[in-house]
mmCIF file of C-alpha atoms in Angstrom:
data_model
loop_
_atom_site.group_PDB
_atom_site.id
_atom_site.type_symbol
_atom_site.label_atom_id
_atom_site.label_comp_id
_atom_site.label_asym_id
_atom_site.label_seq_id
_atom_site.Cartn_x
_atom_site.Cartn_y
_atom_site.Cartn_z
ATOM 1 C CA MET X 164 5.846 -3.410 -0.904
ATOM 2 C CA ALA X 165 9.204 -5.184 -1.151
ATOM 3 C CA LYS X 166 9.295 -8.815 -2.212
ATOM 4 C CA GLY X 167 10.743 -9.558 1.232
ATOM 5 C CA VAL X 168 7.213 -9.789 2.624
ATOM 6 C CA GLU X 169 6.347 -12.633 0.227
ATOM 7 C CA TRP X 170 9.653 -14.344 1.058
ATOM 8 C CA ALA X 171 9.157 -13.966 4.797
ATOM 9 C CA LEU X 172 5.582 -15.283 4.781
ATOM 10 C CA HIS X 173 6.468 -18.417 2.801
ATOM 11 C CA THR X 174 9.599 -19.012 4.863
ATOM 12 C CA LEU X 175 7.705 -18.783 8.154
ATOM 13 C CA LEU X 176 5.108 -21.254 6.854
ATOM 14 C CA ASN X 177 7.901 -23.590 5.729
ATOM 15 C CA LEU X 178 9.597 -23.399 9.130
ATOM 16 C CA ASP X 179 6.334 -24.352 10.792
ATOM 17 C CA MET X 180 5.786 -27.277 8.412
ATOM 18 C CA ILE X 181 9.066 -28.862 9.382
ATOM 19 C CA GLY X 182 8.432 -28.424 13.093
ATOM 20 C CA GLY X 183 9.722 -24.912 13.725
ATOM 21 C CA GLY X 184 13.443 -25.166 12.948
ATOM 22 C CA PRO X 185 16.232 -24.221 13.338
ATOM 23 C CA VAL X 186 17.086 -24.251 9.630
ATOM 24 C CA GLY X 187 19.941 -22.310 8.029
ATOM 25 C CA SER X 188 19.026 -19.326 5.894
ATOM 26 C CA GLY X 189 20.840 -20.868 2.908
ATOM 27 C CA GLN X 190 18.649 -23.929 3.050
ATOM 28 C CA LEU X 191 15.519 -21.826 3.505
ATOM 29 C CA ALA X 192 16.534 -19.749 0.466
ATOM 30 C CA GLU X 193 17.193 -22.837 -1.657
ATOM 31 C CA ALA X 194 13.699 -24.108 -0.886
ATOM 32 C CA HIS X 195 12.259 -21.346 -3.082
ATOM 33 C CA GLY X 196 15.306 -20.455 -5.205
ATOM 34 C CA LEU X 197 15.791 -17.139 -3.392
ATOM 35 C CA SER X 198 18.884 -14.994 -2.885
ATOM 36 C CA PRO X 199 20.429 -16.319 0.375
ATOM 37 C CA SER X 200 21.855 -12.941 1.378
ATOM 38 C CA TYR X 201 18.584 -11.087 0.795
ATOM 39 C CA LEU X 202 16.562 -13.758 2.600
ATOM 40 C CA ASN X 203 19.042 -13.615 5.455
ATOM 41 C CA LYS X 204 18.327 -9.878 5.795
ATOM 42 C CA GLN X 205 14.591 -10.569 5.983
ATOM 43 C CA LEU X 206 15.210 -13.241 8.623
ATOM 44 C CA GLN X 207 17.257 -10.775 10.662
ATOM 45 C CA GLN X 208 14.322 -8.355 10.477
ATOM 46 C CA LEU X 209 11.963 -11.114 11.649
ATOM 47 C CA ALA X 210 14.395 -11.888 14.485
ATOM 48 C CA ARG X 211 14.437 -8.210 15.505
ATOM 49 C CA ALA X 212 10.641 -8.352 15.659
ATOM 50 C CA GLY X 213 10.784 -11.475 17.840
ATOM 51 C CA ILE X 214 9.070 -13.716 15.280
ATOM 52 C CA VAL X 215 12.090 -15.974 14.772
ATOM 53 C CA ALA X 216 15.281 -16.466 16.764
ATOM 54 C CA SER X 217 18.755 -17.072 15.455
ATOM 55 C CA VAL X 218 20.327 -20.261 16.825
ATOM 56 C CA PRO X 219 24.141 -20.336 16.598
ATOM 57 C CA GLY X 220 26.282 -23.375 15.863
ATOM 58 C CA PRO X 221 26.697 -25.928 13.067
ATOM 59 C CA ARG X 222 23.145 -27.203 13.522
ATOM 60 C CA GLY X 223 21.858 -23.672 14.010
ATOM 61 C CA GLY X 224 19.818 -21.376 11.847
ATOM 62 C CA PHE X 225 16.494 -19.690 12.365
ATOM 63 C CA ARG X 226 13.608 -21.081 14.379
ATOM 64 C CA LEU X 227 10.093 -19.860 15.042
ATOM 65 C CA THR X 228 9.643 -18.314 18.489
ATOM 66 C CA LYS X 229 5.869 -18.668 18.595
ATOM 67 C CA PRO X 230 3.002 -20.610 17.087
ATOM 68 C CA LEU X 231 1.543 -19.397 13.784
ATOM 69 C CA GLU X 232 -1.672 -18.547 15.656
ATOM 70 C CA SER X 233 0.303 -15.712 17.296
ATOM 71 C CA ILE X 234 1.815 -14.254 14.105
ATOM 72 C CA THR X 235 -0.445 -11.940 12.127
ATOM 73 C CA LEU X 236 0.101 -10.702 8.582
ATOM 74 C CA LEU X 237 0.565 -7.239 10.076
ATOM 75 C CA ASP X 238 3.365 -8.507 12.351
ATOM 76 C CA VAL X 239 5.268 -9.758 9.296
ATOM 77 C CA VAL X 240 4.573 -6.686 7.128
ATOM 78 C CA GLU X 241 5.718 -4.381 9.932
ATOM 79 C CA ALA X 242 8.808 -6.489 10.652
ATOM 80 C CA ILE X 243 9.900 -6.411 7.002
ATOM 81 C CA GLU X 244 8.677 -3.006 5.854
ATOM 82 C CA GLY X 245 9.165 -0.941 8.993
ATOM 83 C CA ASP X 246 7.143 2.002 7.730
ATOM 84 C CA THR X 247 3.802 0.605 6.572
ATOM 85 C CA GLU X 248 2.331 3.901 5.361
ATOM 86 C CA VAL X 249 1.168 3.642 1.771
ATOM 87 C CA PHE X 250 0.193 7.302 1.354
ATOM 88 C CA HIS X 251 2.967 9.770 2.092
ATOM 89 C CA CYS X 252 1.782 13.239 3.048
ATOM 90 C CA THR X 253 4.346 15.917 2.212
ATOM 91 C CA GLU X 254 2.115 18.710 3.564
ATOM 92 C CA ILE X 255 1.821 20.525 0.235
ATOM 93 C CA ARG X 256 -1.045 22.486 1.782
ATOM 94 C CA CYS X 257 1.691 24.564 3.475
ATOM 95 C CA SER X 258 3.624 25.221 0.233
ATOM 96 C CA GLY X 259 3.297 27.600 -2.675
ATOM 97 C CA LYS X 260 0.835 30.460 -2.965
ATOM 98 C CA ILE X 261 -1.776 28.690 -0.861
ATOM 99 C CA GLY X 262 0.767 28.028 1.868
ATOM 100 C CA GLU X 263 1.826 31.678 1.871
ATOM 101 C CA LEU X 264 -1.736 32.962 2.085
ATOM 102 C CA SER X 265 -2.902 30.456 4.701
ATOM 103 C CA PRO X 266 -3.039 31.300 8.381
ATOM 104 C CA PRO X 267 -0.882 28.948 10.485
ATOM 105 C CA LEU X 268 -2.540 25.550 10.045
ATOM 106 C CA THR X 269 -3.533 23.469 13.022
ATOM 107 C CA GLY X 270 -4.724 19.896 12.994
ATOM 108 C CA ALA X 271 -4.008 17.143 10.511
ATOM 109 C CA CYS X 272 -4.471 17.680 6.792
ATOM 110 C CA ALA X 273 -7.976 16.476 5.810
ATOM 111 C CA VAL X 274 -6.577 14.691 2.738
ATOM 112 C CA LYS X 275 -4.029 12.837 4.840
ATOM 113 C CA ALA X 276 -6.652 11.954 7.457
ATOM 114 C CA ALA X 277 -8.961 10.458 4.805
ATOM 115 C CA MET X 278 -6.147 8.407 3.264
ATOM 116 C CA ARG X 279 -5.072 7.231 6.735
ATOM 117 C CA ARG X 280 -8.599 6.067 7.563
ATOM 118 C CA ALA X 281 -8.497 3.806 4.498
ATOM 119 C CA GLU X 282 -5.049 2.491 5.419
ATOM 120 C CA GLN X 283 -6.249 1.682 8.909
ATOM 121 C CA GLU X 284 -8.799 -0.696 7.381
ATOM 122 C CA TRP X 285 -5.950 -2.431 5.541
ATOM 123 C CA HIS X 286 -3.940 -2.687 8.767
ATOM 124 C CA ARG X 287 -6.985 -3.994 10.599
ATOM 125 C CA ALA X 288 -7.490 -6.682 7.951
ATOM 126 C CA LEU X 289 -3.790 -7.619 8.096
ATOM 127 C CA ALA X 290 -3.975 -7.872 11.882
ATOM 128 C CA ALA X 291 -7.147 -9.995 11.691
ATOM 129 C CA GLN X 292 -5.421 -12.783 9.747
ATOM 130 C CA CYS X 293 -2.753 -14.983 11.285
ATOM 131 C CA LEU X 294 -0.355 -17.371 9.589
ATOM 132 C CA ALA X 295 -2.288 -20.307 11.056
ATOM 133 C CA ASP X 296 -5.207 -19.271 8.806
ATOM 134 C CA ILE X 297 -2.962 -19.627 5.753
ATOM 135 C CA ARG X 298 -1.610 -22.945 7.038
ATOM 136 C CA ALA X 299 -5.197 -24.205 7.388
ATOM 137 C CA GLU X 300 -5.741 -23.392 3.736
ATOM 138 C CA LEU X 301 -2.462 -25.039 2.687
ATOM 139 C CA ASN X 302 -3.319 -28.149 4.723
ATOM 140 C CA ARG X 303 -6.198 -28.835 2.359
ATOM 141 C CA SER X 304 -3.492 -30.191 0.031
ATOM 142 C CA PRO X 305 -1.643 -32.748 2.184
ATOM 143 C CA MET X 306 1.098 -32.840 -0.464
ATOM 144 C CA VAL X 307 2.289 -29.359 0.530
ATOM 145 C CA ARG X 308 3.621 -30.392 3.931
ATOM 146 C CA GLN X 309 5.253 -33.498 2.427
ATOM 147 C CA VAL X 310 6.971 -31.442 -0.283
ATOM 148 C CA VAL X 311 8.255 -28.856 2.205
ATOM 149 C CA ARG X 312 9.639 -31.599 4.453
ATOM 150 C CA SER X 313 11.406 -33.274 1.551
ATOM 151 C CA ALA X 314 12.866 -29.959 0.395
ATOM 152 C CA LEU X 315 14.152 -28.950 3.827
ATOM 153 C CA ASN X 316 15.445 -32.257 5.149
ATOM 154 C CA MET L 959 2.497 5.354 -3.468
ATOM 155 C CA ALA L 960 3.772 8.202 -5.623
ATOM 156 C CA LYS L 961 3.368 11.774 -4.414
ATOM 157 C CA GLY L 962 1.125 12.315 -7.445
ATOM 158 C CA VAL L 963 -1.839 11.040 -5.438
ATOM 159 C CA GLU L 964 -1.385 13.790 -2.834
ATOM 160 C CA TRP L 965 -0.963 16.363 -5.604
ATOM 161 C CA ALA L 966 -4.023 15.161 -7.487
ATOM 162 C CA LEU L 967 -6.279 15.123 -4.417
ATOM 163 C CA HIS L 968 -5.373 18.678 -3.374
ATOM 164 C CA THR L 969 -5.625 19.945 -6.947
ATOM 165 C CA LEU L 970 -9.097 18.459 -7.432
ATOM 166 C CA LEU L 971 -10.248 20.062 -4.171
ATOM 167 C CA ASN L 972 -8.775 23.399 -5.272
ATOM 168 C CA LEU L 973 -10.534 23.193 -8.652
ATOM 169 C CA ASP L 974 -13.821 22.621 -6.868
ATOM 170 C CA MET L 975 -13.248 25.552 -4.502
ATOM 171 C CA ILE L 976 -12.913 27.992 -7.372
ATOM 172 C CA GLY L 977 -15.989 26.677 -9.135
ATOM 173 C CA GLY L 978 -14.611 23.796 -11.178
ATOM 174 C CA GLY L 979 -12.186 25.440 -13.595
ATOM 175 C CA PRO L 980 -10.764 25.481 -16.206
ATOM 176 C CA VAL L 981 -7.433 26.495 -14.678
ATOM 177 C CA GLY L 982 -4.043 26.005 -16.333
ATOM 178 C CA SER L 983 -1.779 23.323 -14.933
ATOM 179 C CA GLY L 984 0.954 25.929 -14.324
ATOM 180 C CA GLN L 985 -1.331 27.947 -12.107
ATOM 181 C CA LEU L 986 -2.544 24.844 -10.304
ATOM 182 C CA ALA L 987 1.091 23.844 -9.695
ATOM 183 C CA GLU L 988 2.010 27.291 -8.408
ATOM 184 C CA ALA L 989 -0.822 27.113 -5.869
ATOM 185 C CA HIS L 990 1.155 24.462 -3.952
ATOM 186 C CA GLY L 991 4.677 25.104 -5.270
ATOM 187 C CA LEU L 992 4.660 21.894 -7.322
ATOM 188 C CA SER L 993 6.568 20.916 -10.454
ATOM 189 C CA PRO L 994 4.313 22.078 -13.329
ATOM 190 C CA SER L 995 5.433 19.293 -15.675
ATOM 191 C CA TYR L 996 4.892 16.549 -13.097
ATOM 192 C CA LEU L 997 1.505 17.940 -12.064
ATOM 193 C CA ASN L 998 0.562 18.159 -15.731
ATOM 194 C CA LYS L 999 1.245 14.432 -16.057
ATOM 195 C CA GLN L 1000 -1.038 13.710 -13.096
ATOM 196 C CA LEU L 1001 -3.747 15.910 -14.639
ATOM 197 C CA GLN L 1002 -3.446 13.983 -17.898
ATOM 198 C CA GLN L 1003 -3.932 10.775 -15.916
ATOM 199 C CA LEU L 1004 -7.015 12.252 -14.240
ATOM 200 C CA ALA L 1005 -8.297 13.304 -17.684
ATOM 201 C CA ARG L 1006 -7.794 9.769 -19.006
ATOM 202 C CA ALA L 1007 -9.887 8.533 -16.066
ATOM 203 C CA GLY L 1008 -12.620 11.055 -16.884
ATOM 204 C CA ILE L 1009 -12.243 12.969 -13.605
ATOM 205 C CA VAL L 1010 -11.106 16.201 -15.282
ATOM 206 C CA ALA L 1011 -11.235 17.406 -18.872
ATOM 207 C CA SER L 1012 -8.659 19.429 -20.747
ATOM 208 C CA VAL L 1013 -10.077 22.649 -22.203
ATOM 209 C CA PRO L 1014 -7.993 24.091 -25.075
ATOM 210 C CA GLY L 1015 -7.435 27.770 -25.773
ATOM 211 C CA PRO L 1016 -5.897 30.761 -24.017
ATOM 212 C CA ARG L 1017 -8.463 30.602 -21.216
ATOM 213 C CA GLY L 1018 -8.258 26.820 -21.127
ATOM 214 C CA GLY L 1019 -6.776 24.390 -18.652
ATOM 215 C CA PHE L 1020 -8.287 21.586 -16.644
ATOM 216 C CA ARG L 1021 -11.822 21.499 -15.296
ATOM 217 C CA LEU L 1022 -13.700 19.038 -13.145
ATOM 218 C CA THR L 1023 -16.094 16.829 -15.102
ATOM 219 C CA LYS L 1024 -18.233 15.820 -12.139
ATOM 220 C CA PRO L 1025 -19.154 16.870 -8.609
ATOM 221 C CA LEU L 1026 -16.875 15.841 -5.752
ATOM 222 C CA GLU L 1027 -19.676 13.579 -4.481
ATOM 223 C CA SER L 1028 -18.972 11.376 -7.518
ATOM 224 C CA ILE L 1029 -15.185 11.150 -7.107
ATOM 225 C CA THR L 1030 -13.947 8.596 -4.592
ATOM 226 C CA LEU L 1031 -10.457 8.290 -3.163
ATOM 227 C CA LEU L 1032 -10.180 4.992 -5.048
ATOM 228 C CA ASP L 1033 -10.994 6.737 -8.360
ATOM 229 C CA VAL L 1034 -8.070 9.094 -7.817
ATOM 230 C CA VAL L 1035 -5.648 6.445 -6.567
ATOM 231 C CA GLU L 1036 -6.456 4.203 -9.542
ATOM 232 C CA ALA L 1037 -6.205 7.093 -12.009
ATOM 233 C CA ILE L 1038 -2.754 8.078 -10.742
ATOM 234 C CA GLU L 1039 -1.274 4.732 -9.720
ATOM 235 C CA GLY L 1040 -2.777 2.414 -12.321
ATOM 236 C CA ASP L 1041 -1.780 -0.764 -10.519
ATOM 237 C CA THR L 1042 -3.036 -0.421 -6.956
ATOM 238 C CA GLU L 1043 -1.670 -3.739 -5.685
ATOM 239 C CA VAL L 1044 0.477 -3.257 -2.602
ATOM 240 C CA PHE L 1045 1.582 -6.884 -2.265
ATOM 241 C CA HIS L 1046 3.277 -8.317 -5.321
ATOM 242 C CA CYS L 1047 3.135 -12.102 -5.598
ATOM 243 C CA THR L 1048 6.014 -13.519 -7.624
ATOM 244 C CA GLU L 1049 4.799 -17.099 -7.179
ATOM 245 C CA ILE L 1050 7.897 -18.265 -5.314
ATOM 246 C CA ARG L 1051 5.914 -21.354 -4.323
ATOM 247 C CA CYS L 1052 6.696 -22.618 -7.865
ATOM 248 C CA SER L 1053 10.453 -21.946 -7.599
ATOM 249 C CA GLY L 1054 13.433 -23.709 -6.073
ATOM 250 C CA LYS L 1055 13.410 -27.154 -4.494
ATOM 251 C CA ILE L 1056 9.805 -26.817 -3.348
ATOM 252 C CA GLY L 1057 8.702 -25.828 -6.842
ATOM 253 C CA GLU L 1058 10.530 -28.811 -8.340
ATOM 254 C CA LEU L 1059 9.012 -31.283 -5.898
ATOM 255 C CA SER L 1060 5.475 -29.877 -6.053
ATOM 256 C CA PRO L 1061 2.797 -31.371 -8.256
ATOM 257 C CA PRO L 1062 1.389 -28.845 -10.763
ATOM 258 C CA LEU L 1063 -0.287 -26.217 -8.582
ATOM 259 C CA THR L 1064 -3.851 -25.192 -9.180
ATOM 260 C CA GLY L 1065 -5.686 -22.330 -7.558
ATOM 261 C CA ALA L 1066 -4.339 -19.089 -6.134
ATOM 262 C CA CYS L 1067 -1.451 -19.053 -3.686
ATOM 263 C CA ALA L 1068 -2.857 -19.003 -0.134
ATOM 264 C CA VAL L 1069 -0.360 -16.309 0.891
ATOM 265 C CA LYS L 1070 -1.360 -14.098 -2.008
ATOM 266 C CA ALA L 1071 -5.069 -14.685 -1.326
ATOM 267 C CA ALA L 1072 -4.671 -13.639 2.328
ATOM 268 C CA MET L 1073 -2.748 -10.487 1.389
ATOM 269 C CA ARG L 1074 -5.351 -9.669 -1.292
ATOM 270 C CA ARG L 1075 -8.192 -9.978 1.227
ATOM 271 C CA ALA L 1076 -6.529 -7.307 3.358
ATOM 272 C CA GLU L 1077 -5.960 -5.045 0.359
ATOM 273 C CA GLN L 1078 -9.595 -5.377 -0.622
ATOM 274 C CA GLU L 1079 -10.510 -3.779 2.719
ATOM 275 C CA TRP L 1080 -8.222 -0.861 1.886
ATOM 276 C CA HIS L 1081 -9.836 -0.511 -1.550
ATOM 277 C CA ARG L 1082 -13.295 -0.711 0.014
ATOM 278 C CA ALA L 1083 -12.397 2.075 2.462
ATOM 279 C CA LEU L 1084 -10.951 4.196 -0.361
ATOM 280 C CA ALA L 1085 -14.117 3.679 -2.398
ATOM 281 C CA ALA L 1086 -16.312 4.541 0.590
ATOM 282 C CA GLN L 1087 -14.888 8.061 0.875
ATOM 283 C CA CYS L 1088 -15.522 10.744 -1.717
ATOM 284 C CA LEU L 1089 -13.813 14.087 -2.170
ATOM 285 C CA ALA L 1090 -16.966 15.838 -0.971
ATOM 286 C CA ASP L 1091 -16.314 14.284 2.464
ATOM 287 C CA ILE L 1092 -12.898 15.940 2.547
ATOM 288 C CA ARG L 1093 -14.384 19.230 1.340
ATOM 289 C CA ALA L 1094 -16.908 19.071 4.188
ATOM 290 C CA GLU L 1095 -14.015 18.793 6.614
ATOM 291 C CA LEU L 1096 -12.120 21.654 4.959
ATOM 292 C CA ASN L 1097 -15.244 23.832 5.011
ATOM 293 C CA ARG L 1098 -15.070 23.876 8.789
ATOM 294 C CA SER L 1099 -12.357 26.512 8.275
ATOM 295 C CA PRO L 1100 -14.007 29.114 6.012
ATOM 296 C CA MET L 1101 -10.553 30.633 5.441
ATOM 297 C CA VAL L 1102 -9.532 27.669 3.268
ATOM 298 C CA ARG L 1103 -11.910 28.458 0.400
ATOM 299 C CA GLN L 1104 -10.977 32.142 0.582
ATOM 300 C CA VAL L 1105 -7.250 31.362 0.443
ATOM 301 C CA VAL L 1106 -7.655 28.979 -2.521
ATOM 302 C CA ARG L 1107 -9.691 31.574 -4.424
ATOM 303 C CA SER L 1108 -7.105 34.269 -3.795
ATOM 304 C CA ALA L 1109 -4.293 31.942 -4.882
ATOM 305 C CA LEU L 1110 -5.986 30.842 -8.094
ATOM 306 C CA ASN L 1111 -7.533 34.100 -9.295
#
């Protein structure tokens, strides 16, 4: 998984902690010492997924479009990664000697199906957690919000 | 995930279908039209994990060391991939302006912890499925075993 997912998750939490934005991508990048151009790409991906919106103008930037209760980990992973398949089936069952000798195959490959079942549990667990759950954990240290506000104001 | 996982899973199932081996890595590669050198590397990884054993000699090759009931999807993924973490935490919470302003952080990052919880569900689902489950599905088409035997004999 690309580091963009880590960047996006922290940036969304930071945006929430300062009231939702808008904040410029440069400032959001500086908050964690990230590459502004790469973070900007991740923010564009989040905007395409409807998680943030781009606000034009000198006081513009990116702002959250919804509360953290409505943003799941899966939403962010899908927005950044696009393809969230971990196991890539290249259908080797149809290649080589075995492929030549096999009758035309119907139905999904049993290996692929088993790996997909496991991935579905991962997706389910990503979809079951929202960013508000992480915020609740962060809020146990009141300093966190204070630090984020100082860094982004 | 590298294609080696797909290769390893099919190869282990093939070994079982012809009685466990030993079969040379070249012949196993030919069965699915795979790169013999790359498959050999995967087989060495499986040997290191104790899933197969290398048998020397002219009639040697790789053989299964245990029944498919005792080999889980997680065993194979871990043998081939080594590091099975999908989300990589680079601790950006300690970097940039926020890192500078933060008091020394104790405990795991809440973002990382949430992503790990989801991955644990994936691992659990991989560990809950063994290769014998896949074989049971393949056995619904009696042709499969016949084809594998013809290809590897």
